[in-house]
PDB file of C-alpha atoms in Angstrom:
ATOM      1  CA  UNK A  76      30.540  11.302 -18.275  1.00  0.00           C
ATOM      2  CA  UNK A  77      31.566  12.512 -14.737  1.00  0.00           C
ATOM      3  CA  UNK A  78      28.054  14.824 -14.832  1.00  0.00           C
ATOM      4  CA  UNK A  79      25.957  11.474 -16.095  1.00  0.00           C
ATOM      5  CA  UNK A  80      27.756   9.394 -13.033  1.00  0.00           C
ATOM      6  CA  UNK A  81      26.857  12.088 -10.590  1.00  0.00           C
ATOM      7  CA  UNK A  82      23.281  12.090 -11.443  1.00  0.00           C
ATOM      8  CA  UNK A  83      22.710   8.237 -11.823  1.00  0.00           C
ATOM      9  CA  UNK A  84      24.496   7.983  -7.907  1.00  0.00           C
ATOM     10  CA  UNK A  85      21.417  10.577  -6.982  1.00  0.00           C
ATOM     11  CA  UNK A  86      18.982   8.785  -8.241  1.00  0.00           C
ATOM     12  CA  UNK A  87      19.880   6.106  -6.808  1.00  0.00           C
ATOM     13  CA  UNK A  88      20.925   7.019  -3.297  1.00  0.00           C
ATOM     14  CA  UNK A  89      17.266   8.460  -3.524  1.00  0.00           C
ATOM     15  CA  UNK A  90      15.656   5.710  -4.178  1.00  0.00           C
ATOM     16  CA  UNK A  91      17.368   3.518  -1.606  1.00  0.00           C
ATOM     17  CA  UNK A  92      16.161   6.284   1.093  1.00  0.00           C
ATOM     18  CA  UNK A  93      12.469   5.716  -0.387  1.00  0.00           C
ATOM     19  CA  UNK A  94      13.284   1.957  -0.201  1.00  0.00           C
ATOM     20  CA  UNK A  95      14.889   2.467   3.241  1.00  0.00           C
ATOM     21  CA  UNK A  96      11.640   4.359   4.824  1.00  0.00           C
ATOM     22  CA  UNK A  97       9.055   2.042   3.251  1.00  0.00           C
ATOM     23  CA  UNK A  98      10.664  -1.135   4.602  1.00  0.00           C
ATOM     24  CA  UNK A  99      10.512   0.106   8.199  1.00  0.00           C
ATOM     25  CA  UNK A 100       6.871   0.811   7.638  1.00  0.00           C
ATOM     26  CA  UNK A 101       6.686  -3.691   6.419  1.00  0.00           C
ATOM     27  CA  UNK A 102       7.411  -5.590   9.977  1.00  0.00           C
ATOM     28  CA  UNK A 103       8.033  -9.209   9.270  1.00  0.00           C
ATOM     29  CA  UNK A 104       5.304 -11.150  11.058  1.00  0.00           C
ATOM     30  CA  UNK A 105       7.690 -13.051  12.616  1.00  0.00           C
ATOM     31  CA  UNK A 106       8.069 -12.755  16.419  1.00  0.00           C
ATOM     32  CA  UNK A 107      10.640 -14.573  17.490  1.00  0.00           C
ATOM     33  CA  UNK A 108      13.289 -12.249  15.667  1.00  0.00           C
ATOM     34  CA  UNK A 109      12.609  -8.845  16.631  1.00  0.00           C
ATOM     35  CA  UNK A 110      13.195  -6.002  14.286  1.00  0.00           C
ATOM     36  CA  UNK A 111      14.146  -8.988  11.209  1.00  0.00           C
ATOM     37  CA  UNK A 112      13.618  -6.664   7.778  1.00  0.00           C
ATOM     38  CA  UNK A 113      13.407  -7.136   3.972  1.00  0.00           C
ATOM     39  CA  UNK A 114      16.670  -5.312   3.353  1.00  0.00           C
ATOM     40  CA  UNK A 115      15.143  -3.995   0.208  1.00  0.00           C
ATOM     41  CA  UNK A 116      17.798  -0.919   0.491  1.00  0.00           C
ATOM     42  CA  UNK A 117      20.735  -3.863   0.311  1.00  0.00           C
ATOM     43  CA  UNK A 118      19.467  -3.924  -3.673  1.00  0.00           C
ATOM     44  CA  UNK A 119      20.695  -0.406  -4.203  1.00  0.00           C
ATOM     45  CA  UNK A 120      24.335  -1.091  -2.581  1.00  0.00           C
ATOM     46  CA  UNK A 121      24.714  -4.297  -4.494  1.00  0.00           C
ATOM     47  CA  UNK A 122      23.527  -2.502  -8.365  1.00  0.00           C
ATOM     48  CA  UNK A 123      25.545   0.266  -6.946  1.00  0.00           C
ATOM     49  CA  UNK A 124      28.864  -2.132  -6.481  1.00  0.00           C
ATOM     50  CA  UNK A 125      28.144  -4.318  -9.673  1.00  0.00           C
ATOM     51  CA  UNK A 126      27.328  -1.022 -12.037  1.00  0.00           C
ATOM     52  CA  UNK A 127      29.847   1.548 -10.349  1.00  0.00           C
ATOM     53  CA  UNK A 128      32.399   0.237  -8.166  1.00  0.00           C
ATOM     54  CA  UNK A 129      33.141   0.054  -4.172  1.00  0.00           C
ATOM     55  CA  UNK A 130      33.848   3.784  -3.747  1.00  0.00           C
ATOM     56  CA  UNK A 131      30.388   4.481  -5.322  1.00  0.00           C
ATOM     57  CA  UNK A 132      28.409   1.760  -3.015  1.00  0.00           C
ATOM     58  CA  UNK A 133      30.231   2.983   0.003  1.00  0.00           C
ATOM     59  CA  UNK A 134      29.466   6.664  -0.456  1.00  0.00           C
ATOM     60  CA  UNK A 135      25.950   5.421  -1.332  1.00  0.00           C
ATOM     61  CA  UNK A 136      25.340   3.246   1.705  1.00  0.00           C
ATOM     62  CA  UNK A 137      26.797   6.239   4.171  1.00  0.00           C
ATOM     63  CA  UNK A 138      24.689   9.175   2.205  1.00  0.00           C
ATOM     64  CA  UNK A 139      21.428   6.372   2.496  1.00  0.00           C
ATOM     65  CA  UNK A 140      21.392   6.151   6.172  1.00  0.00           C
ATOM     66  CA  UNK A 141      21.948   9.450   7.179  1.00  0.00           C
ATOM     67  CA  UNK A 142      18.962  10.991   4.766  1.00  0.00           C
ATOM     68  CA  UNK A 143      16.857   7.726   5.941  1.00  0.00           C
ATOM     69  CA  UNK A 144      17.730   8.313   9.415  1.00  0.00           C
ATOM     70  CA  UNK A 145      16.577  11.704   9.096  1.00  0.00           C
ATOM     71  CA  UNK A 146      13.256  10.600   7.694  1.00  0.00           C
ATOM     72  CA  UNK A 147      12.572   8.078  10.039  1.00  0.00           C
ATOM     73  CA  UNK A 148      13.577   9.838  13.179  1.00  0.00           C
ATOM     74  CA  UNK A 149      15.313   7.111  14.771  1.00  0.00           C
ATOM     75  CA  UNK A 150      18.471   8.737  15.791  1.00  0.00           C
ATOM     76  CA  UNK A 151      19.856   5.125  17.588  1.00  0.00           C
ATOM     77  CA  UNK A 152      18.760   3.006  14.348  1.00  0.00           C
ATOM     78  CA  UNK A 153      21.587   5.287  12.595  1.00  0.00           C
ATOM     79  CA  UNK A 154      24.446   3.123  14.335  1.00  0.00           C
ATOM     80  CA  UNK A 155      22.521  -0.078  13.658  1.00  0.00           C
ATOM     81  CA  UNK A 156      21.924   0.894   9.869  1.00  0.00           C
ATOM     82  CA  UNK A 157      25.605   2.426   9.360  1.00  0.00           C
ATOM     83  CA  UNK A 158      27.362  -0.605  10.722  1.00  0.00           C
ATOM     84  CA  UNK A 159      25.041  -2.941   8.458  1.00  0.00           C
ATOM     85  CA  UNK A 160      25.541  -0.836   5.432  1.00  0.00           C
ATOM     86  CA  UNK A 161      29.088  -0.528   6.027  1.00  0.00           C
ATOM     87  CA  UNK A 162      30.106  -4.242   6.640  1.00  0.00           C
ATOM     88  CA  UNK A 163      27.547  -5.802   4.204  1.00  0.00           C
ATOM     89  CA  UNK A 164      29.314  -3.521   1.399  1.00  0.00           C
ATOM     90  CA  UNK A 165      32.697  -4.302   2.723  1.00  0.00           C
ATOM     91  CA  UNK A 166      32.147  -8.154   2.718  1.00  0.00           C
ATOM     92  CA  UNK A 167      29.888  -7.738  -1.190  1.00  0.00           C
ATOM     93  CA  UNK A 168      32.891  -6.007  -2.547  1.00  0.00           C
ATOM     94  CA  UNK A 169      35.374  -8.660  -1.225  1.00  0.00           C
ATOM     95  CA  UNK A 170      33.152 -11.374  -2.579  1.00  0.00           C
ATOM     96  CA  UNK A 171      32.254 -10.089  -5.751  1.00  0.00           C
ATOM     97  CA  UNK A 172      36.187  -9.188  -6.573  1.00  0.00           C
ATOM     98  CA  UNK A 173      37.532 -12.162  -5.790  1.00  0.00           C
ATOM     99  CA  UNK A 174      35.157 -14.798  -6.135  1.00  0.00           C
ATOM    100  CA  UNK A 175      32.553 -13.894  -8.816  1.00  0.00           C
ATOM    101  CA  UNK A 176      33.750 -16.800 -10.928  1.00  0.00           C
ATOM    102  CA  UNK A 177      32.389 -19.318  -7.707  1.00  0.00           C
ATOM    103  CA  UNK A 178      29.034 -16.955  -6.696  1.00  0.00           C
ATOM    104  CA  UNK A 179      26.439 -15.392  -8.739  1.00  0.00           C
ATOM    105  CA  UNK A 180      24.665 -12.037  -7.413  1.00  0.00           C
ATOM    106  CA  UNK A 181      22.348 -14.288  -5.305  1.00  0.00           C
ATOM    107  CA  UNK A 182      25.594 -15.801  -3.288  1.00  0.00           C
ATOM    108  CA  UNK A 183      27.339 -12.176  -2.733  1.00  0.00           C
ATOM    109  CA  UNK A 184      23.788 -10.828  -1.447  1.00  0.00           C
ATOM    110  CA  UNK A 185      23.564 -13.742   0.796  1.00  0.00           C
ATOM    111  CA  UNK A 186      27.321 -12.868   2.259  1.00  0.00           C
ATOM    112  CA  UNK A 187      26.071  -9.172   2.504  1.00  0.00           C
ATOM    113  CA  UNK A 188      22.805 -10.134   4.545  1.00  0.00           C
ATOM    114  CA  UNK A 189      25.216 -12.376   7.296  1.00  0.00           C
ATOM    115  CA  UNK A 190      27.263  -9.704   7.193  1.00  0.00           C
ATOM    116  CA  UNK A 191      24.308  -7.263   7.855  1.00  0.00           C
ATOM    117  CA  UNK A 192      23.324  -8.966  10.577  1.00  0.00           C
ATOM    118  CA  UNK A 193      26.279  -9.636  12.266  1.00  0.00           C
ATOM    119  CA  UNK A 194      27.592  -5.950  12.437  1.00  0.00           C
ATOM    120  CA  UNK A 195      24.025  -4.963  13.695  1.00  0.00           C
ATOM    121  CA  UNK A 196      24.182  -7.415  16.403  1.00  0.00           C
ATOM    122  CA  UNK A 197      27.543  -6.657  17.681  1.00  0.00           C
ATOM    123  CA  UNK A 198      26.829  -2.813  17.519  1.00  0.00           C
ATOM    124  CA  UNK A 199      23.546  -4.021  19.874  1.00  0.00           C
ATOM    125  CA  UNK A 200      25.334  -6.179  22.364  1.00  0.00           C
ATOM    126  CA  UNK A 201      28.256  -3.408  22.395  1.00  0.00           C
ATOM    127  CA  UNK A 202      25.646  -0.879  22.888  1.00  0.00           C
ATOM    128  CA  UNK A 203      23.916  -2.584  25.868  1.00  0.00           C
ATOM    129  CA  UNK A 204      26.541  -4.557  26.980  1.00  0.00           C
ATOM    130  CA  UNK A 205      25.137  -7.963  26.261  1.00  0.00           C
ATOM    131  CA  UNK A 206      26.529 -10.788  24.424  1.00  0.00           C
ATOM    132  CA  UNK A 207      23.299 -12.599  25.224  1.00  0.00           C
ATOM    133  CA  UNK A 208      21.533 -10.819  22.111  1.00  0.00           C
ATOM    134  CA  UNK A 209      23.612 -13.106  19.837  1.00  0.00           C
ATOM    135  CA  UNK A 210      21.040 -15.829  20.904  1.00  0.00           C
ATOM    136  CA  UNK A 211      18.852 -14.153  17.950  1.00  0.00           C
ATOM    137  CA  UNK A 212      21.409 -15.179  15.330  1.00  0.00           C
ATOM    138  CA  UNK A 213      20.667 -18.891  14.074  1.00  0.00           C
ATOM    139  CA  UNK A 214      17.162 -17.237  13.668  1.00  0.00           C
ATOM    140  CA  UNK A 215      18.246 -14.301  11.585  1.00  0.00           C
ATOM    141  CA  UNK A 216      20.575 -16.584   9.647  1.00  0.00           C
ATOM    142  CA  UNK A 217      17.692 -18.365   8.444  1.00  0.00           C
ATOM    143  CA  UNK A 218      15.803 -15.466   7.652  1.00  0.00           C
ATOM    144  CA  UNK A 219      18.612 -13.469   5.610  1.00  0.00           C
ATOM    145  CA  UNK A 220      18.296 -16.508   3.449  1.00  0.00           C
ATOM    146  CA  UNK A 221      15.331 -15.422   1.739  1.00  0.00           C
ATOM    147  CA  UNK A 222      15.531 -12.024   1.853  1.00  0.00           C
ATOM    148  CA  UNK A 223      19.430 -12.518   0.345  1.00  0.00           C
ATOM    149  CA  UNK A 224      17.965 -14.878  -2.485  1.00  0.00           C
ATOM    150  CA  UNK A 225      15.360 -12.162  -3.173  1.00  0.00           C
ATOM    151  CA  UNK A 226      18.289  -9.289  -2.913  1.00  0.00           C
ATOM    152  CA  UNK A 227      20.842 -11.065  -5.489  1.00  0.00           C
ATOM    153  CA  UNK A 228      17.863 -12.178  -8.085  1.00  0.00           C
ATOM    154  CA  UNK A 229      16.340  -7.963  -8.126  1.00  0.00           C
ATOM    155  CA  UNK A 230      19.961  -6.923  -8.440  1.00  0.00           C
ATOM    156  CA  UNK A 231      20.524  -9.666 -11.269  1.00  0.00           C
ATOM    157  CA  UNK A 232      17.862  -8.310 -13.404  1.00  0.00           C
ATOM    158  CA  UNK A 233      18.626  -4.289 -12.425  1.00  0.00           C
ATOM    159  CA  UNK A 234      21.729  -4.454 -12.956  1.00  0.00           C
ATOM    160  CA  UNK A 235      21.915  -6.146 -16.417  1.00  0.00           C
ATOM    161  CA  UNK A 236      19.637  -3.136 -17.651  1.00  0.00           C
ATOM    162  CA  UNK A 237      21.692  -0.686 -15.612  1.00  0.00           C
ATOM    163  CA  UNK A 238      25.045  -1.646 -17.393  1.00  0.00           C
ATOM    164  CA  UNK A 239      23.426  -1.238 -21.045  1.00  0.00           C
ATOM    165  CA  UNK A 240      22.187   2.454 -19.794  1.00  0.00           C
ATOM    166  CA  UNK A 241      25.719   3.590 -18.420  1.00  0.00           C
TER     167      UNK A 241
ATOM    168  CA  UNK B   2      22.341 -19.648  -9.462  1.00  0.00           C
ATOM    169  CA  UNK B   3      26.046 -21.387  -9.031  1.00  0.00           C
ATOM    170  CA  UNK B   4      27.138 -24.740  -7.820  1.00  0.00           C
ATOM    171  CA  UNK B   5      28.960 -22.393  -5.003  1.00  0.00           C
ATOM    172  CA  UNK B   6      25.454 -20.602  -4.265  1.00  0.00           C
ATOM    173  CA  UNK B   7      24.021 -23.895  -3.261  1.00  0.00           C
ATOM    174  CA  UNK B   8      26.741 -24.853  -1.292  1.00  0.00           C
ATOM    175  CA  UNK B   9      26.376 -21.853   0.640  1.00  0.00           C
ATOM    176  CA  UNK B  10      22.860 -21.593   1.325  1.00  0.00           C
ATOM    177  CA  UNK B  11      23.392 -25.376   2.202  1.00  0.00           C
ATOM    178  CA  UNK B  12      25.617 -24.186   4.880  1.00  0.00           C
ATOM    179  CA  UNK B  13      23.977 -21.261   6.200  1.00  0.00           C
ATOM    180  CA  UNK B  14      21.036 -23.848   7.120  1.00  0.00           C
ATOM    181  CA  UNK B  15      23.386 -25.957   8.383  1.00  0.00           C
ATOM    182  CA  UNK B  16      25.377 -23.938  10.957  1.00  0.00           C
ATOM    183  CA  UNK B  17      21.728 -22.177  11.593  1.00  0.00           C
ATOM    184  CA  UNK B  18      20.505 -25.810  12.534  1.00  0.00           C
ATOM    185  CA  UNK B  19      23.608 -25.838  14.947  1.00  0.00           C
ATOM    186  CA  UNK B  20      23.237 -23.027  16.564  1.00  0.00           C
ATOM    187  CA  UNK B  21      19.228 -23.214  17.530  1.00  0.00           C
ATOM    188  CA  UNK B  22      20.183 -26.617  18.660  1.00  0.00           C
ATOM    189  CA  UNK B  23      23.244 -25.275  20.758  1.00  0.00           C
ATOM    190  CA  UNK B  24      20.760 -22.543  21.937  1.00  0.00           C
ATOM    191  CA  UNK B  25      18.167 -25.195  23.195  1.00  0.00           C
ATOM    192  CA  UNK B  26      20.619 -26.575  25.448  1.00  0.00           C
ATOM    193  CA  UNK B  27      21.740 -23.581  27.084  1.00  0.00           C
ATOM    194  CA  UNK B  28      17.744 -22.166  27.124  1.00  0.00           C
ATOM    195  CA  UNK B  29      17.272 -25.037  29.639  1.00  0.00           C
ATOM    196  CA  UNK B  30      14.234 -25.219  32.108  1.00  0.00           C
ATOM    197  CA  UNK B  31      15.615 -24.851  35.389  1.00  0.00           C
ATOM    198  CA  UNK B  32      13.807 -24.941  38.878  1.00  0.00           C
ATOM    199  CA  UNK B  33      15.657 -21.665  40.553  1.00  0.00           C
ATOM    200  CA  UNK B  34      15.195 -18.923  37.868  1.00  0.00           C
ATOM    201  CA  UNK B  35      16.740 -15.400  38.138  1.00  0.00           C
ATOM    202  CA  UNK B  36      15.234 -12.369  36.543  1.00  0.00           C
ATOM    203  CA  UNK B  37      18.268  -9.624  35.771  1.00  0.00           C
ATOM    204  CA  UNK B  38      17.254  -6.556  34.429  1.00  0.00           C
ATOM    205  CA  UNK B  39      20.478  -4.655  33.095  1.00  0.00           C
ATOM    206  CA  UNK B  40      19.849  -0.686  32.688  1.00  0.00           C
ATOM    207  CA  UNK B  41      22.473   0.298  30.151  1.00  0.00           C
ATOM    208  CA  UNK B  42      24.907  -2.473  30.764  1.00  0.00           C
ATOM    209  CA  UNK B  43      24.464  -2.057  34.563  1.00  0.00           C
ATOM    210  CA  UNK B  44      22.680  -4.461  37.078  1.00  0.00           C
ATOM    211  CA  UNK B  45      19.781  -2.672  37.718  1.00  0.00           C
ATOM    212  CA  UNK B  46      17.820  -5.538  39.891  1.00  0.00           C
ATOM    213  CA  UNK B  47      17.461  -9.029  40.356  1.00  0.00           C
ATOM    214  CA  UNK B  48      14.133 -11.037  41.047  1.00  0.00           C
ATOM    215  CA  UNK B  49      14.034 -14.280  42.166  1.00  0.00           C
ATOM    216  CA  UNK B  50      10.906 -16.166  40.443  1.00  0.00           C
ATOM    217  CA  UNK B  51      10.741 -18.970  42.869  1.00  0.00           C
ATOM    218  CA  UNK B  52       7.995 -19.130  45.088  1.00  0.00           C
ATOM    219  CA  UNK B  53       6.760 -15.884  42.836  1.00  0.00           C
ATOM    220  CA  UNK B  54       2.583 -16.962  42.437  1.00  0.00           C
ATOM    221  CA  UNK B  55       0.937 -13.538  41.978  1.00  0.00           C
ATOM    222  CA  UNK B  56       2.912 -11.099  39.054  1.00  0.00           C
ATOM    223  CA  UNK B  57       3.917  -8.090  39.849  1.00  0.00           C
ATOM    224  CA  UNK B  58       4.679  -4.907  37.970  1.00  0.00           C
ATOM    225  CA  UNK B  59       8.249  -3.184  37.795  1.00  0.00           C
ATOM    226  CA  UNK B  60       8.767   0.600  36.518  1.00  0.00           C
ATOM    227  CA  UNK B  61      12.251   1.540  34.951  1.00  0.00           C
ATOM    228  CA  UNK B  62      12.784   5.035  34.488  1.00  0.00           C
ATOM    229  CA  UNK B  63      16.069   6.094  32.599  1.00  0.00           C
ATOM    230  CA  UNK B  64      16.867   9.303  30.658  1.00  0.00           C
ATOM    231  CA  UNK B  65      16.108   7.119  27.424  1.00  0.00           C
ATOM    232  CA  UNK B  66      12.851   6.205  28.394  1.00  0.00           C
ATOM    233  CA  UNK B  67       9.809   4.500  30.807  1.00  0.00           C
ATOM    234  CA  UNK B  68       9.261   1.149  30.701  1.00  0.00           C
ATOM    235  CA  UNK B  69       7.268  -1.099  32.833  1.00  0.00           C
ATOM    236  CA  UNK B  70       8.303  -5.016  32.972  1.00  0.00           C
ATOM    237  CA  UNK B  71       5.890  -7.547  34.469  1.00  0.00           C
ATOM    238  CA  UNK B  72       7.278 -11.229  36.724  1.00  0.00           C
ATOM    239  CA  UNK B  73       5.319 -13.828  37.824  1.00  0.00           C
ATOM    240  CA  UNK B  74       6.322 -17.316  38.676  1.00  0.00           C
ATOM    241  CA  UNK B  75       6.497 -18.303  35.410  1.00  0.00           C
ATOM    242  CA  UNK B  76       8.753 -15.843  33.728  1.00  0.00           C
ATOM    243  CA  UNK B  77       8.527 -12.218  32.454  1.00  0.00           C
ATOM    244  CA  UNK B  78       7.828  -9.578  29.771  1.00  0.00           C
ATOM    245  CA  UNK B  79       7.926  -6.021  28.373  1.00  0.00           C
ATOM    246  CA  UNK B  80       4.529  -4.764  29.506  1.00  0.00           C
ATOM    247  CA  UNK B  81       4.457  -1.493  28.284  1.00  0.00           C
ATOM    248  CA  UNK B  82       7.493   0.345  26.546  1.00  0.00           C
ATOM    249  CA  UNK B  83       7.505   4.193  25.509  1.00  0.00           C
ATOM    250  CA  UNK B  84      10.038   3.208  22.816  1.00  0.00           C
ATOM    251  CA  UNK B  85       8.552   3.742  19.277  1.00  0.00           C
ATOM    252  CA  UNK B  86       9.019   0.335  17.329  1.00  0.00           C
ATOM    253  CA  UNK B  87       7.497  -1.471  20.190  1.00  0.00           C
ATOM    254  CA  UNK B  88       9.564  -4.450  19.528  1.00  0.00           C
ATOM    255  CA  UNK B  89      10.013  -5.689  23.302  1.00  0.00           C
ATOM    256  CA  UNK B  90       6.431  -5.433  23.742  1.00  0.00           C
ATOM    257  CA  UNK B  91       6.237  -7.504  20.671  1.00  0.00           C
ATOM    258  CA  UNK B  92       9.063 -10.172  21.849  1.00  0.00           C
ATOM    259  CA  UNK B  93       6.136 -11.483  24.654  1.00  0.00           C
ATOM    260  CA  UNK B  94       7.212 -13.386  27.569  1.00  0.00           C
ATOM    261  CA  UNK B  95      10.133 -15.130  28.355  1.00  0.00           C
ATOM    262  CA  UNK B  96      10.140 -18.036  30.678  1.00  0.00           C
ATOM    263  CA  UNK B  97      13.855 -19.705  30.356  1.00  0.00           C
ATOM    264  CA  UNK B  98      17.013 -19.925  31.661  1.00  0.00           C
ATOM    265  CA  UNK B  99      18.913 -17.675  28.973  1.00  0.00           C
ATOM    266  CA  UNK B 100      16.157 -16.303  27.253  1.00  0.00           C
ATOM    267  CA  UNK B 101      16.527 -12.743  26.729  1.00  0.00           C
ATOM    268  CA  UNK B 102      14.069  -9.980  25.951  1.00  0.00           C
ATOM    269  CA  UNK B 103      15.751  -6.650  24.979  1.00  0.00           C
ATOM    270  CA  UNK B 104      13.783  -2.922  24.338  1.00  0.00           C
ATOM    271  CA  UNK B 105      17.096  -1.139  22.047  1.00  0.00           C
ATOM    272  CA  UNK B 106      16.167   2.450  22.432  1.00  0.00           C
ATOM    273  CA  UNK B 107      15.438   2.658  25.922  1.00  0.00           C
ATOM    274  CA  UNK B 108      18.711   0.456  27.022  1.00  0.00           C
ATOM    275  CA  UNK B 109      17.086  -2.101  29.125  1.00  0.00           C
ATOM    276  CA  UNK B 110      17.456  -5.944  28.784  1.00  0.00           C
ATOM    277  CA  UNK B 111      15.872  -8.482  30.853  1.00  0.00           C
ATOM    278  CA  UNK B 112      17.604 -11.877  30.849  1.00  0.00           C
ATOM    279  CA  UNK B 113      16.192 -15.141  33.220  1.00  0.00           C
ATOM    280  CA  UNK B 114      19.730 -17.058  34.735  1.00  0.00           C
ATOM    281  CA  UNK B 115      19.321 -20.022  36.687  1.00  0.00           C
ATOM    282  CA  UNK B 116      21.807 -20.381  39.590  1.00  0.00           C
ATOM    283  CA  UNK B 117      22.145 -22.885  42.214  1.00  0.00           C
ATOM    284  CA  UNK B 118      19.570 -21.593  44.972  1.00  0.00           C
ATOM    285  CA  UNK B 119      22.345 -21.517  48.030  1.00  0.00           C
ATOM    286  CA  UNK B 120      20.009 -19.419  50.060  1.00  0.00           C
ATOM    287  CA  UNK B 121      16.045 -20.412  50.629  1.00  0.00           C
ATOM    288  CA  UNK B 122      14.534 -16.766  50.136  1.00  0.00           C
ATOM    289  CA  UNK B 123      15.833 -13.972  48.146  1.00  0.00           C
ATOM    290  CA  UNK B 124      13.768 -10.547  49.330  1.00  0.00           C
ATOM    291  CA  UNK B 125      13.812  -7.144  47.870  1.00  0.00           C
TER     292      UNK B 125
END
């Protein structure tokens, strides 16, 4: 069992790094949010949390950004990408524990986008020392909308076949 | 999809609705505009647009990177960035009180403030 667990949590920190690198190679064409994404790697956090646990989709998350950051060579994106990762699964976790009964998938990947964004922003304006850059958050709200509605309704399905497999 | 689910998408909108609007009000138009560019959370210079007619060209050099920042009357822009997502460049121009254009890996963030003009002519 503890050999089958080890392997699935490869395969699927792997495939959020693939998931992580293509995404940064998809800019939204939108350009009044710069650097808004898909958050396609959020999908492997959230099946990670549903199917294993919070341990699991932390050590996932961490192991994710660090292999991604060392395929994308952006060494400053790491802090941007940690924070995210970190929070989003924080705030998931918290959500999906104690109020699954209220929110479906869809709602805890919506929490996990604000979250996303919020922790990346506030590493930014730490970083440069400039609250202004909060300006871009109505904006991003908005956007982390769809991309959260998309997020919850892939993890739905994956992690319904997931469960059966495990 | 939940009852809660819609509620909260409901409310996302909603407080993003607020916010933009809040944002409008602060990104007014305002006659004496202020060009800051911050280096790394420092005041690196400040350009007064009025009376600005012709743009001009500013080069920031840092140990993160080169970037070159264009003014002109109207309001300014990330002309050229060395940074690899390109992102400022992207942004485009800026032309109110507020409004902030920011390049991540290089550090530097231009922002336009509008102050009451108690002098006639600010000269660098």
């Amino acid at each position: 069992m503890r050999v089958k667990k080890i392997i699935y949590l490869s395969l699927i920190t792997a495939i959020g790094i693939s998931l992580h690198i293509l995404e940064s190679s998809i800019p939204l064409p939108i350009s009044t949010v710069p650097g808004a994404k898909l958050g396609l790697a959020n999908i492997v956090n959230l099946v990670t949390l549903v199917v294993f646990g919070f341990k699991e989709a932390l050590v996932v998350g961490i192991l994710r950004c660090f292999v991604a950051m060392l395929g994308t060579g952006a060494v400053t994106g790491l802090f941007y990408s940690l924070s995210g990762s970190l929070l989003s699964t924080l705030i998931m976790w918290f959500v999906y524990k104690y109020f699954s009964k209220y929110f479906s998938l869809i709602g805890v990947s919506v929490f996990g986008a604000l979250a996303h964004n919020i922790a990346q922003l506030t590493v930014a304006s730490l970083m440069i020392e400039n609250y202004l850059i909060f300006t871009y958050l109505p904006m991003m709200m908005i956007i982390s909308l769809f991309t959260g509605y998309f997020v919850g309704l892939t993890a739905i399905y994956t992690s319904n076949h997931l469960k059966k497999i495990i | 999809m939940t009852k809660w689910d819609k509620i909260l998408i409901v409310s996302v909108i909603f407080f993003a609705l607020i916010g933009m609007f809040g944002l409008k009000e602060i990104t007014a138009n305002d006659k004496y505009l202020y060009l800051i560019i911050e280096v790394d959370g420092k005041e690196y210079k400040k350009i007064s647009l009025d009376g600005l007619d012709h743009s001009k060209t500013i080069e920031i050099n840092t140990k993160y990177g080169h970037s070159v920042i264009e003014v002109d009357g109207q309001g300014a822009r990330f002309l050229e960035s060395d940074c690899k997502d390109q992102l400022c460049v992207k942004m485009g121009k800026i032309t109110k009180a507020n409004q902030t254009s920011i390049c991540l890996p290089n550090r530097i963030s231009i922002k336009l403030v509008s102050e009451e003009s108690d002098v006639d002519i600010v000269s660098y």
